[in-house]
Tab-separated table of C-alpha atoms in Angstrom:
chain	number	residue	atom	x	y	z
A	1	UNK	CA	112.228	-22.325	125.077
A	2	UNK	CA	109.885	-20.035	124.370
A	3	UNK	CA	109.082	-22.512	121.606
A	4	UNK	CA	107.431	-24.500	124.048
A	5	UNK	CA	104.983	-22.862	125.026
A	6	UNK	CA	101.811	-23.648	123.093
A	7	UNK	CA	98.596	-25.698	123.346
A	8	UNK	CA	100.470	-28.081	120.300
A	9	UNK	CA	104.072	-29.194	120.469
A	10	UNK	CA	106.379	-27.295	117.657
A	11	UNK	CA	107.007	-30.234	115.544
A	12	UNK	CA	108.999	-28.314	112.925
A	13	UNK	CA	111.450	-26.373	115.855
A	14	UNK	CA	111.532	-29.810	118.272
A	15	UNK	CA	112.584	-31.661	114.829
A	16	UNK	CA	115.478	-29.320	114.821
A	17	UNK	CA	116.790	-30.322	118.100
A	18	UNK	CA	119.532	-32.879	119.244
A	19	UNK	CA	118.347	-35.775	121.354
A	20	UNK	CA	119.343	-34.532	124.848
A	21	UNK	CA	117.415	-31.239	123.638
A	22	UNK	CA	114.537	-32.535	122.410
A	23	UNK	CA	114.364	-34.929	125.838
A	24	UNK	CA	114.080	-31.225	127.471
A	25	UNK	CA	111.940	-29.346	125.060
A	26	UNK	CA	109.422	-32.133	125.598
A	27	UNK	CA	109.930	-32.178	129.488
A	28	UNK	CA	109.455	-27.853	129.162
A	29	UNK	CA	106.591	-28.324	126.720
A	30	UNK	CA	104.596	-31.308	128.918
A	31	UNK	CA	105.176	-29.130	131.920
A	32	UNK	CA	103.653	-25.619	130.362
A	33	UNK	CA	100.802	-27.553	128.368
A	34	UNK	CA	99.898	-28.899	132.089
A	35	UNK	CA	99.175	-25.536	133.657
A	36	UNK	CA	98.079	-24.511	129.674
A	37	UNK	CA	95.293	-26.879	129.691
A	38	UNK	CA	93.675	-25.639	132.980
A	39	UNK	CA	93.846	-22.267	132.058
A	40	UNK	CA	92.312	-22.998	128.082
A	41	UNK	CA	88.847	-22.793	127.130
A	42	UNK	CA	87.159	-25.835	127.012
A	43	UNK	CA	86.333	-25.219	123.382
A	44	UNK	CA	89.541	-24.582	122.475
A	45	UNK	CA	90.690	-27.873	124.069
A	46	UNK	CA	87.834	-30.014	122.333
A	47	UNK	CA	88.723	-27.461	118.880
A	48	UNK	CA	92.133	-29.299	119.319
A	49	UNK	CA	92.096	-32.887	121.408
A	50	UNK	CA	92.517	-34.931	118.427
A	51	UNK	CA	96.020	-33.838	117.231
A	52	UNK	CA	97.452	-33.250	120.757
A	53	UNK	CA	96.060	-36.818	121.559
A	54	UNK	CA	97.953	-37.771	118.635
A	55	UNK	CA	100.776	-35.702	119.667
A	56	UNK	CA	100.879	-37.003	123.669
A	57	UNK	CA	100.314	-40.852	122.417
A	58	UNK	CA	103.603	-40.248	120.273
A	59	UNK	CA	105.411	-39.236	122.548
A	60	UNK	CA	104.370	-41.753	124.514
A	61	UNK	CA	105.156	-44.828	122.312
A	62	UNK	CA	109.095	-43.138	122.094
A	63	UNK	CA	109.696	-44.750	125.548
A	64	UNK	CA	110.310	-41.636	127.716
A	65	UNK	CA	111.820	-41.857	131.255
A	66	UNK	CA	109.772	-42.185	133.955
A	67	UNK	CA	109.525	-38.402	134.834
A	68	UNK	CA	108.080	-37.423	131.195
A	69	UNK	CA	105.637	-40.629	131.130
A	70	UNK	CA	104.221	-38.996	134.816
A	71	UNK	CA	103.851	-35.822	133.039
A	72	UNK	CA	102.297	-37.384	130.036
A	73	UNK	CA	99.803	-39.208	131.723
A	74	UNK	CA	98.976	-36.810	134.341
A	75	UNK	CA	98.094	-34.160	130.401
A	76	UNK	CA	96.083	-37.239	129.016
A	77	UNK	CA	93.973	-37.348	132.270
A	78	UNK	CA	93.628	-33.312	132.161
A	79	UNK	CA	92.778	-33.450	128.328
A	80	UNK	CA	90.181	-36.039	128.765
A	81	UNK	CA	89.005	-34.478	131.477
A	82	UNK	CA	88.328	-30.476	129.889
A	83	UNK	CA	87.569	-31.902	126.584
A	84	UNK	CA	85.725	-34.860	124.983
A	85	UNK	CA	86.066	-37.939	127.152
A	86	UNK	CA	86.496	-40.304	124.333
A	87	UNK	CA	88.723	-39.963	120.790
């Protein structure tokens, strides 16, 4: 799951996984992202914010389960509190 440890979702690695593995990959990435957002500089977050918001909203629209939705919401809240408050 090292591929899940980055600020942006590694879509290439994600697309190569099966359905169950995709869910695990997303959950792992979201858990890591929560910690990473808090440790990353504000400028770095703002630089990647547009792409990151698009990725998070795309995942939210794919109807994930409750634990993943909770992590998505938490990460979006952190992202908007650290980065720009509008997109």
